[in-house]
GROMACS .gro file of C-alpha atoms in nm:
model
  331
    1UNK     CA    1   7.287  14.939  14.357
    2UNK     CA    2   7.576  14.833  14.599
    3UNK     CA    3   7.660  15.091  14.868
    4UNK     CA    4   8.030  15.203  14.896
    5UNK     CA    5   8.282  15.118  15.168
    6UNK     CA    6   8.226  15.097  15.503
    7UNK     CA    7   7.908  15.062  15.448
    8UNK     CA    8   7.889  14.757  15.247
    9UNK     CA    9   8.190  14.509  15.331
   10UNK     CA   10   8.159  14.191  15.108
   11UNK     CA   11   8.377  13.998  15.378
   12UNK     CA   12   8.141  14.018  15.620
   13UNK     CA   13   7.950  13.708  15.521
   14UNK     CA   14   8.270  13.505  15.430
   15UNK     CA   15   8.365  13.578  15.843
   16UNK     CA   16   8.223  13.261  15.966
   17UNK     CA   17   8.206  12.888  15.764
   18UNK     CA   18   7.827  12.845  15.920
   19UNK     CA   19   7.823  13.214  15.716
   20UNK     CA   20   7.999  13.140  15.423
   21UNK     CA   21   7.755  12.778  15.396
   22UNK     CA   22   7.491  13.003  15.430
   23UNK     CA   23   7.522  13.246  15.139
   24UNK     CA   24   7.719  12.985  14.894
   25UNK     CA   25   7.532  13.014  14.569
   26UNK     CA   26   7.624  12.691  14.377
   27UNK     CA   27   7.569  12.397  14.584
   28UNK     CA   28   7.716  12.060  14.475
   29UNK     CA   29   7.573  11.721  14.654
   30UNK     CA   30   7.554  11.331  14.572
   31UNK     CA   31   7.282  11.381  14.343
   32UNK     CA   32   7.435  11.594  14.101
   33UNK     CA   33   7.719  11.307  14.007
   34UNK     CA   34   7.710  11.004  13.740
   35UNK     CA   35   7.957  10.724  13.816
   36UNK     CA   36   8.139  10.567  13.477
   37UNK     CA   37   8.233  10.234  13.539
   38UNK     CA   38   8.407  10.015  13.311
   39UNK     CA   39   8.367   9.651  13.261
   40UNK     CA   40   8.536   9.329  13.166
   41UNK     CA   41   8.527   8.974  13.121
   42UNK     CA   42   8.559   8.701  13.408
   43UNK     CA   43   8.468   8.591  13.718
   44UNK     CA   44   8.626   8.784  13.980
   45UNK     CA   45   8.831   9.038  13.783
   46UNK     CA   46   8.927   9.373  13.910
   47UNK     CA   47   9.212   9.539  13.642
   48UNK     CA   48   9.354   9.854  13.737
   49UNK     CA   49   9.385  10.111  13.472
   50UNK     CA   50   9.744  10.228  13.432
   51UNK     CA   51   9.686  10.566  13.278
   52UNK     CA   52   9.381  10.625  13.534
   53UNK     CA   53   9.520  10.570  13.909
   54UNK     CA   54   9.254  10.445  14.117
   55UNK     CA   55   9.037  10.336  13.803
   56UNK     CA   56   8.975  10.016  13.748
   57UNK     CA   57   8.780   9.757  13.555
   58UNK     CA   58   8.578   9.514  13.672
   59UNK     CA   59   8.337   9.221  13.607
   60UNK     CA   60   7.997   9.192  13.602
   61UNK     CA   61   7.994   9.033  13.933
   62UNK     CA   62   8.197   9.259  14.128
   63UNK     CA   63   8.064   9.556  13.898
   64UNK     CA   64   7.734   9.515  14.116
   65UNK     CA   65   7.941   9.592  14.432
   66UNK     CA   66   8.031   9.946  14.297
   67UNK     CA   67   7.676   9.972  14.184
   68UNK     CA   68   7.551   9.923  14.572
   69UNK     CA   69   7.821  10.152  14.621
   70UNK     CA   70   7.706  10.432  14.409
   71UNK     CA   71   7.369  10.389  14.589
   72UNK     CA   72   7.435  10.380  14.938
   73UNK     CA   73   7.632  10.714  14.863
   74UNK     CA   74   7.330  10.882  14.690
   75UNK     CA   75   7.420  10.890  14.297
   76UNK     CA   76   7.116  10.819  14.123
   77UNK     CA   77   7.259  10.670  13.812
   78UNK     CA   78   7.587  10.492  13.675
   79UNK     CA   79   7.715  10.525  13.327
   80UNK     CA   80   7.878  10.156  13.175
   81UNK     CA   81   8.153  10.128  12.963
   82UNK     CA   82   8.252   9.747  12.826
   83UNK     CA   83   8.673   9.639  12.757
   84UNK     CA   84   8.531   9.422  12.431
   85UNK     CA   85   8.737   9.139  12.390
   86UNK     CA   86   8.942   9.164  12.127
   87UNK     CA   87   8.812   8.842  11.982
   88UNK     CA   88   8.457   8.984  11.995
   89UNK     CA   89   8.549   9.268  11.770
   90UNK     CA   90   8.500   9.330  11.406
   91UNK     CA   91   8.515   9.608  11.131
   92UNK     CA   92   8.112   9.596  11.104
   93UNK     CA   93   8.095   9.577  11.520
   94UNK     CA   94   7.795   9.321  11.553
   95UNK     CA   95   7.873   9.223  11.914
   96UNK     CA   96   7.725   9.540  11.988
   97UNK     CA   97   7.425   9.420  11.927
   98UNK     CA   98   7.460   9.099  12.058
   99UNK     CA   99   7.237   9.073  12.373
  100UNK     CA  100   7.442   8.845  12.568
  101UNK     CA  101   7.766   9.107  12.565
  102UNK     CA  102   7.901   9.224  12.810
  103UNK     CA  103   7.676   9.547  12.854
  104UNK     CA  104   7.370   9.359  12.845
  105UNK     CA  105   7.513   9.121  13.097
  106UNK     CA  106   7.619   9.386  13.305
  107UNK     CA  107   7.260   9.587  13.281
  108UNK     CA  108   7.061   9.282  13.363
  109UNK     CA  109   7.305   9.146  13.644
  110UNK     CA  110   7.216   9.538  13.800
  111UNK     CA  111   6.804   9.488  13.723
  112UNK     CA  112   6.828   9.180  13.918
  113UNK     CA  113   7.010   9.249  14.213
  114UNK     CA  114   6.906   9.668  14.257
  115UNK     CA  115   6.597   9.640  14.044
  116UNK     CA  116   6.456  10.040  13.953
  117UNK     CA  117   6.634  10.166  14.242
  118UNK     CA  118   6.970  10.332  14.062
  119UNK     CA  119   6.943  10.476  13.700
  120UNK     CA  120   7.180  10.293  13.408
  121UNK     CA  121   7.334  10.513  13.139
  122UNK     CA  122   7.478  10.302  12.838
  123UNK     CA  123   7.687  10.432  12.599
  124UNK     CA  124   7.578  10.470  12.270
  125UNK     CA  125   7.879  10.426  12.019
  126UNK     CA  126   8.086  10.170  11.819
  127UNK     CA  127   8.440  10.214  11.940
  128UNK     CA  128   8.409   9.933  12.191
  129UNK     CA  129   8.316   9.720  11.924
  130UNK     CA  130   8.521   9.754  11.619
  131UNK     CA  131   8.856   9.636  11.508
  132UNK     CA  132   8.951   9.968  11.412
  133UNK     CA  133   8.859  10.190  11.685
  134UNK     CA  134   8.653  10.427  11.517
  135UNK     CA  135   8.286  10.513  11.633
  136UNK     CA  136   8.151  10.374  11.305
  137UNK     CA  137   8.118  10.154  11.043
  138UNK     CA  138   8.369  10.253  10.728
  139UNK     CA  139   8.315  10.237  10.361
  140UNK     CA  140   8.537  10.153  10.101
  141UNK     CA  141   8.793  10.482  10.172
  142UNK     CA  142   8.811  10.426  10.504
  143UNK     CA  143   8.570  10.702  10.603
  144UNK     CA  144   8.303  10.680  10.878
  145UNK     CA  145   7.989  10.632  10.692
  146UNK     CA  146   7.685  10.852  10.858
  147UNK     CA  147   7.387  10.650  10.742
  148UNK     CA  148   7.556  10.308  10.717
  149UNK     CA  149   7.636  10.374  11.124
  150UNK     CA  150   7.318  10.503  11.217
  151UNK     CA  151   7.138  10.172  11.135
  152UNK     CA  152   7.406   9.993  11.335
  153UNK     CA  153   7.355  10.226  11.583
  154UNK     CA  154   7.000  10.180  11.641
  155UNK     CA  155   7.034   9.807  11.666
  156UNK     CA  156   7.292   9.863  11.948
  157UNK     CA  157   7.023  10.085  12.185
  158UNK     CA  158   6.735   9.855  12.151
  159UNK     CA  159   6.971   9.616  12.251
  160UNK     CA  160   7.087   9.791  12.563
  161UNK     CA  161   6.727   9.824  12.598
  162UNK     CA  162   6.587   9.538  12.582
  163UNK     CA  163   6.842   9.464  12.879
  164UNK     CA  164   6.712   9.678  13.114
  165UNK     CA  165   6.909  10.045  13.059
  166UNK     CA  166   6.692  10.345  13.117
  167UNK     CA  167   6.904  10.593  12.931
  168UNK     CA  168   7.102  10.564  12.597
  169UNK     CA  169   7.333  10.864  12.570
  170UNK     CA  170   7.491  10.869  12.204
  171UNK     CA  171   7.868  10.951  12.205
  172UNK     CA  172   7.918  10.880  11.836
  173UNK     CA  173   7.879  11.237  11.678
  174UNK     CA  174   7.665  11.095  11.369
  175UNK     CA  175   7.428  11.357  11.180
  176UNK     CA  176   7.060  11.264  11.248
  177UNK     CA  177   7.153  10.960  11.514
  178UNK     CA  178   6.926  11.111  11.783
  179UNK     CA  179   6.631  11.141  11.555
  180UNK     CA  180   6.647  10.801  11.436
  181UNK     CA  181   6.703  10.629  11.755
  182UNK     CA  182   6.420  10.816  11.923
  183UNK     CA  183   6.195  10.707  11.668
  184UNK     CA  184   6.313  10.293  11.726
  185UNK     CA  185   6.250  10.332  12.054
  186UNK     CA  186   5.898  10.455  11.997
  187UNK     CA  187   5.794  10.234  11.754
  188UNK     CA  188   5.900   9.965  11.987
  189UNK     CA  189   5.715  10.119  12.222
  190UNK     CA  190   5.974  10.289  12.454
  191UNK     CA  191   5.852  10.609  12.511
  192UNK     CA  192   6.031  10.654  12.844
  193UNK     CA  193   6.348  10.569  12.768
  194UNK     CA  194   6.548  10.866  12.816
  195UNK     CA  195   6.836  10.982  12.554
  196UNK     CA  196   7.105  11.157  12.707
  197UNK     CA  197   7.283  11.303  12.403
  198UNK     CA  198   7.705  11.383  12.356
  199UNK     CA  199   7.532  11.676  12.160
  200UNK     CA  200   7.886  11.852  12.159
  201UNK     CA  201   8.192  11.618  12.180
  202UNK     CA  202   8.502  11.772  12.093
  203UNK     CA  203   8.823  11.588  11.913
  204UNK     CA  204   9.001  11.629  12.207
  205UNK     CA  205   9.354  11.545  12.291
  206UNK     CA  206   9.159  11.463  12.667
  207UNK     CA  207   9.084  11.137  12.580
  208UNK     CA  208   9.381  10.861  12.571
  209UNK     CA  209   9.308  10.723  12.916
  210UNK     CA  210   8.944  10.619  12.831
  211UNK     CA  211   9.049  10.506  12.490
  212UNK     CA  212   9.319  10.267  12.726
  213UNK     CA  213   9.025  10.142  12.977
  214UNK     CA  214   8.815  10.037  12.712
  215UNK     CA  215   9.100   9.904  12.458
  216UNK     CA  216   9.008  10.081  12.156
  217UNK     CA  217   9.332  10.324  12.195
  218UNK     CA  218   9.601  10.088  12.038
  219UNK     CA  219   9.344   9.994  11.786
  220UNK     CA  220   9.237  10.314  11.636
  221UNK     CA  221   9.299  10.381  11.269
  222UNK     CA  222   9.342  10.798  11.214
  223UNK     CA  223   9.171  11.013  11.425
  224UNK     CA  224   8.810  11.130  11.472
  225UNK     CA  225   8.784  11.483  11.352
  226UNK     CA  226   8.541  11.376  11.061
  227UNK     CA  227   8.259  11.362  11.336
  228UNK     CA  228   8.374  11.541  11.648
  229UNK     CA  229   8.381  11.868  11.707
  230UNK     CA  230   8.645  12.124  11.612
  231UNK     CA  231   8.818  12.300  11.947
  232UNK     CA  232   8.771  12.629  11.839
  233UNK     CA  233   8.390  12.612  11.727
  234UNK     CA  234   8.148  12.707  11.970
  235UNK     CA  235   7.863  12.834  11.724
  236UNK     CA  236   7.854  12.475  11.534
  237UNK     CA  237   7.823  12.317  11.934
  238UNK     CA  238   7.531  12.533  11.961
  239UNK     CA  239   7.376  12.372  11.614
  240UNK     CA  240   7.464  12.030  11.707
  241UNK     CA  241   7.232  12.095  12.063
  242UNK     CA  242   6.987  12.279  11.841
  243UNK     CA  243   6.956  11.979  11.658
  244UNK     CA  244   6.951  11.714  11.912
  245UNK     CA  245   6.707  11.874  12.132
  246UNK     CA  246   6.526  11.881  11.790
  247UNK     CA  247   6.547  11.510  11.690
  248UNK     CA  248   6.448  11.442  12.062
  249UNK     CA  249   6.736  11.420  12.323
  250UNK     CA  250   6.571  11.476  12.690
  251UNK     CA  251   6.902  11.618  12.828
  252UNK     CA  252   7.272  11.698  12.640
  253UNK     CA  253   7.616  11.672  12.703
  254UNK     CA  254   7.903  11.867  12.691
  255UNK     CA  255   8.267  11.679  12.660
  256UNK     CA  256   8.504  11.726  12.821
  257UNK     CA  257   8.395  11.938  13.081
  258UNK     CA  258   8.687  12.217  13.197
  259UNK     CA  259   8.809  12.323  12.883
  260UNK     CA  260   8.439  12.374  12.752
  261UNK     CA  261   8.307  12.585  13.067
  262UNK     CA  262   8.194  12.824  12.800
  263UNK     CA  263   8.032  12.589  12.624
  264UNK     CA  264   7.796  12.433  12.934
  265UNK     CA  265   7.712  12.807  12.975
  266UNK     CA  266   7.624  12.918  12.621
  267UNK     CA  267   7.409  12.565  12.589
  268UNK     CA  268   7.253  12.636  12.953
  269UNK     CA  269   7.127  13.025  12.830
  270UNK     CA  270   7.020  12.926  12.490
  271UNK     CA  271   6.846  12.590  12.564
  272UNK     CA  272   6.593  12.425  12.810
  273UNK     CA  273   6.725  12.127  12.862
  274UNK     CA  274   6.913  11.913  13.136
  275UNK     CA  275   7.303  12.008  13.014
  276UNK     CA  276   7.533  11.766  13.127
  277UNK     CA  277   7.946  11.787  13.098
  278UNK     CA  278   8.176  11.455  13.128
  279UNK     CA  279   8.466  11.491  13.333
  280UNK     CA  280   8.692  11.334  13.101
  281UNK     CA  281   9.005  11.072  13.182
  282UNK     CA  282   9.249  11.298  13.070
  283UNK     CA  283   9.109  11.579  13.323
  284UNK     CA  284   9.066  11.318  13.607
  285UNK     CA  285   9.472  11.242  13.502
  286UNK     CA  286   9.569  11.559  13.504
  287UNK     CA  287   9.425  11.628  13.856
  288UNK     CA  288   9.594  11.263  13.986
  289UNK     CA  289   9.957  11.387  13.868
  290UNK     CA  290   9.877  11.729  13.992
  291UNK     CA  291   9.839  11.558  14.329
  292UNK     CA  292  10.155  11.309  14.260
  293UNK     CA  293  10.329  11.638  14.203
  294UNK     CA  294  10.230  11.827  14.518
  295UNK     CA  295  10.047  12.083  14.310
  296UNK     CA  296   9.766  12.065  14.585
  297UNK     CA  297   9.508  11.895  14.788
  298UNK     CA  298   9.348  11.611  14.600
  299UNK     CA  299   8.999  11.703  14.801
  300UNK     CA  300   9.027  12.057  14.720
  301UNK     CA  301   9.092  12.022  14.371
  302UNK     CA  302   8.846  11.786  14.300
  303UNK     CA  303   8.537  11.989  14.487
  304UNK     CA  304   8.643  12.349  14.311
  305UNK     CA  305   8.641  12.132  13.954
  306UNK     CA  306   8.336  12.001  13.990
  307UNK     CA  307   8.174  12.299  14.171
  308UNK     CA  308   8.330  12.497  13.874
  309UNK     CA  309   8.079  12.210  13.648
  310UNK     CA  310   7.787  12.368  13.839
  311UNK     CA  311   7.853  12.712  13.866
  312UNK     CA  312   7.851  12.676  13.474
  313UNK     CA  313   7.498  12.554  13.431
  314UNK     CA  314   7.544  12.165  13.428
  315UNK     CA  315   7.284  11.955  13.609
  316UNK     CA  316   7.550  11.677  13.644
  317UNK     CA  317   7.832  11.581  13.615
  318UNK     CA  318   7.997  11.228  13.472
  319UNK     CA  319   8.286  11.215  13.691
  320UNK     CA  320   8.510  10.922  13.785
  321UNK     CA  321   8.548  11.102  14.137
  322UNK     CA  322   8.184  11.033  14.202
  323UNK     CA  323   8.201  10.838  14.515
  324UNK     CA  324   8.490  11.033  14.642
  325UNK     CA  325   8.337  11.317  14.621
  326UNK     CA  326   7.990  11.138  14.731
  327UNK     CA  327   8.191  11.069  15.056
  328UNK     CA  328   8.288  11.435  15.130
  329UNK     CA  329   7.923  11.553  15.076
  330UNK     CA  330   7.788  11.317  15.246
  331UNK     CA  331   8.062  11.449  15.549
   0.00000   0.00000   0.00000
């Protein structure tokens, strides 16, 4: 029971910043972030992303300088994304299981040079990969087929790793995809790969810059709300974890992040597992015109978002602000 006025005065211990350090209850460092990083083909290449100021692509060779990057700042893993090129894409999306794309190149160009010293996350999804932008393979109506994608889908992680990737994180939304990856990877004899599962992904309006960095925007046929999430479904998120956790996902994700605070929480109380969120492109736009616009302090903003990820429950966050924020942790 809290005493009443004067005798308890709550701004006592916000007096002092040495004070206020002292008693903060959610603490936010390097550890807690996951760098996405996109990449492209070429020698040499660094391509800005229009619709995500200070975003860019790269290749694999100067991919591995962000990598050293992300280490020497203290973020344990990165998470890759590939631009496909658009020759290299098809309606059945087999160079995702090709094992010299540009994924694969990327993992074993960072097992060479950094060896078991930063964590890879690869994305788990078909987008990148087909002509028509969707996460999976279609049938004859044009819907995504569940069981048709879920073999395709298992060919593309024990491609990523055979590469070298420790984690495969599913961002597809199939039914059952979890389960039947997890058992590939132990019947190959994988047991420690981790999966980090996009348990609830919502169809979210949150995602046209990402869709831009990795060229599947302009080449996406409908929309995705077959398989994604509806926004204002919060029990069915809760099924979807239920389910993952289930079929054998080691940690979950929530995406995007600040519009599903409630989610991260509910999936935090009800489940023990890691619960990530993804900071989306459309979020990390929002906060760069905010800035543009003189809404406020680009440093600010960023650190009470992500802080916000934490005081939710999340035990990381995917974040393109990752080594900007590093950099302020690290003071």
């Amino acid at each position: 029971m809290t005493a009443a006025f004067p005798a308890t005065r709550l701004r006592r211990t916000r007096t002092h910043e040495w004070s206020r350090r002292l008693h903060r209850q959610t603490v936010l460092s390097p550890a807690d972030l996951i760098w996405p990083l996109f990449v492209i083909d070429g020698e040499g290449v660094e391509q800005p992303v229009a619709s995500l100021p200070g975003v860019s692509r790269w290749s694999v060779d100067l991919l591995l300088d962000r990598v050293g990057e992300a280490s020497e700042l203290g973020i344990p893993c990165v998470a890759l994304f590939p631009n496909t090129p658009a020759g290299l894409r098809s309606e059945a999306a087999e160079e995702a299981w090709n094992p010299d794309n540009l994924i694969c190149q990327a993992v074993r160009a960072i097992r060479d040079r950094y060896g078991d010293s930063i964590g890879v996350i690869c994305d788990v999804a078909l987008d990148p990969y087909t002509s028509h932008g969707q996460d999976g393979l279609l049938d004859e109506h044009g819907y995504v087929a569940n069981d048709a994608t879920l073999e395709a889908l298992v060919k593309q992680s024990l491609n990523q790793v055979a590469a070298g990737t420790d984690i495969v994180a599913p961002s597809d939304m199939m039914d059952g995809r979890v389960g039947a990856i997890r058992q590939a990877l132990e019947d190959a004899g994988h047991a420690n790969i981790q999966i980090m599962s996009y348990a609830a992904k919502y169809a979210s309006a949150f995602y046209g810059p990402f869709r831009d960095a990795v060229g599947s925007g302009d080449r996406l046929k409908g929309d995705k709300r077959t398989y994604q999430l509806d926004a204002g479904n919060s029990d069915e998120a809760m099924r979807e974890i239920a389910l993952d956790i289930a079929e054998g996902a080691d940690s979950v994700m929530v995406k995007p992040g600040l519009a599903y605070l409630d989610i991260i929480r509910m999936a935090r109380d009800r489940f023990d597992v890691p619960v990530f969120a993804y900071q989306v492109s459309g979020e990390y736009a929002l906060i760069e015109a905010g800035v543009a616009a003189n809404v406020g302090d680009r440093e600010a903003l960023v650190m009470e978002k992500l802080t916000a990820f934490k005081r939710a429950g999340c035990a990381g966050v995917l974040t393109y602000y990752a080594p900007f924020a590093a950099r302020i942790l690290n003071g």
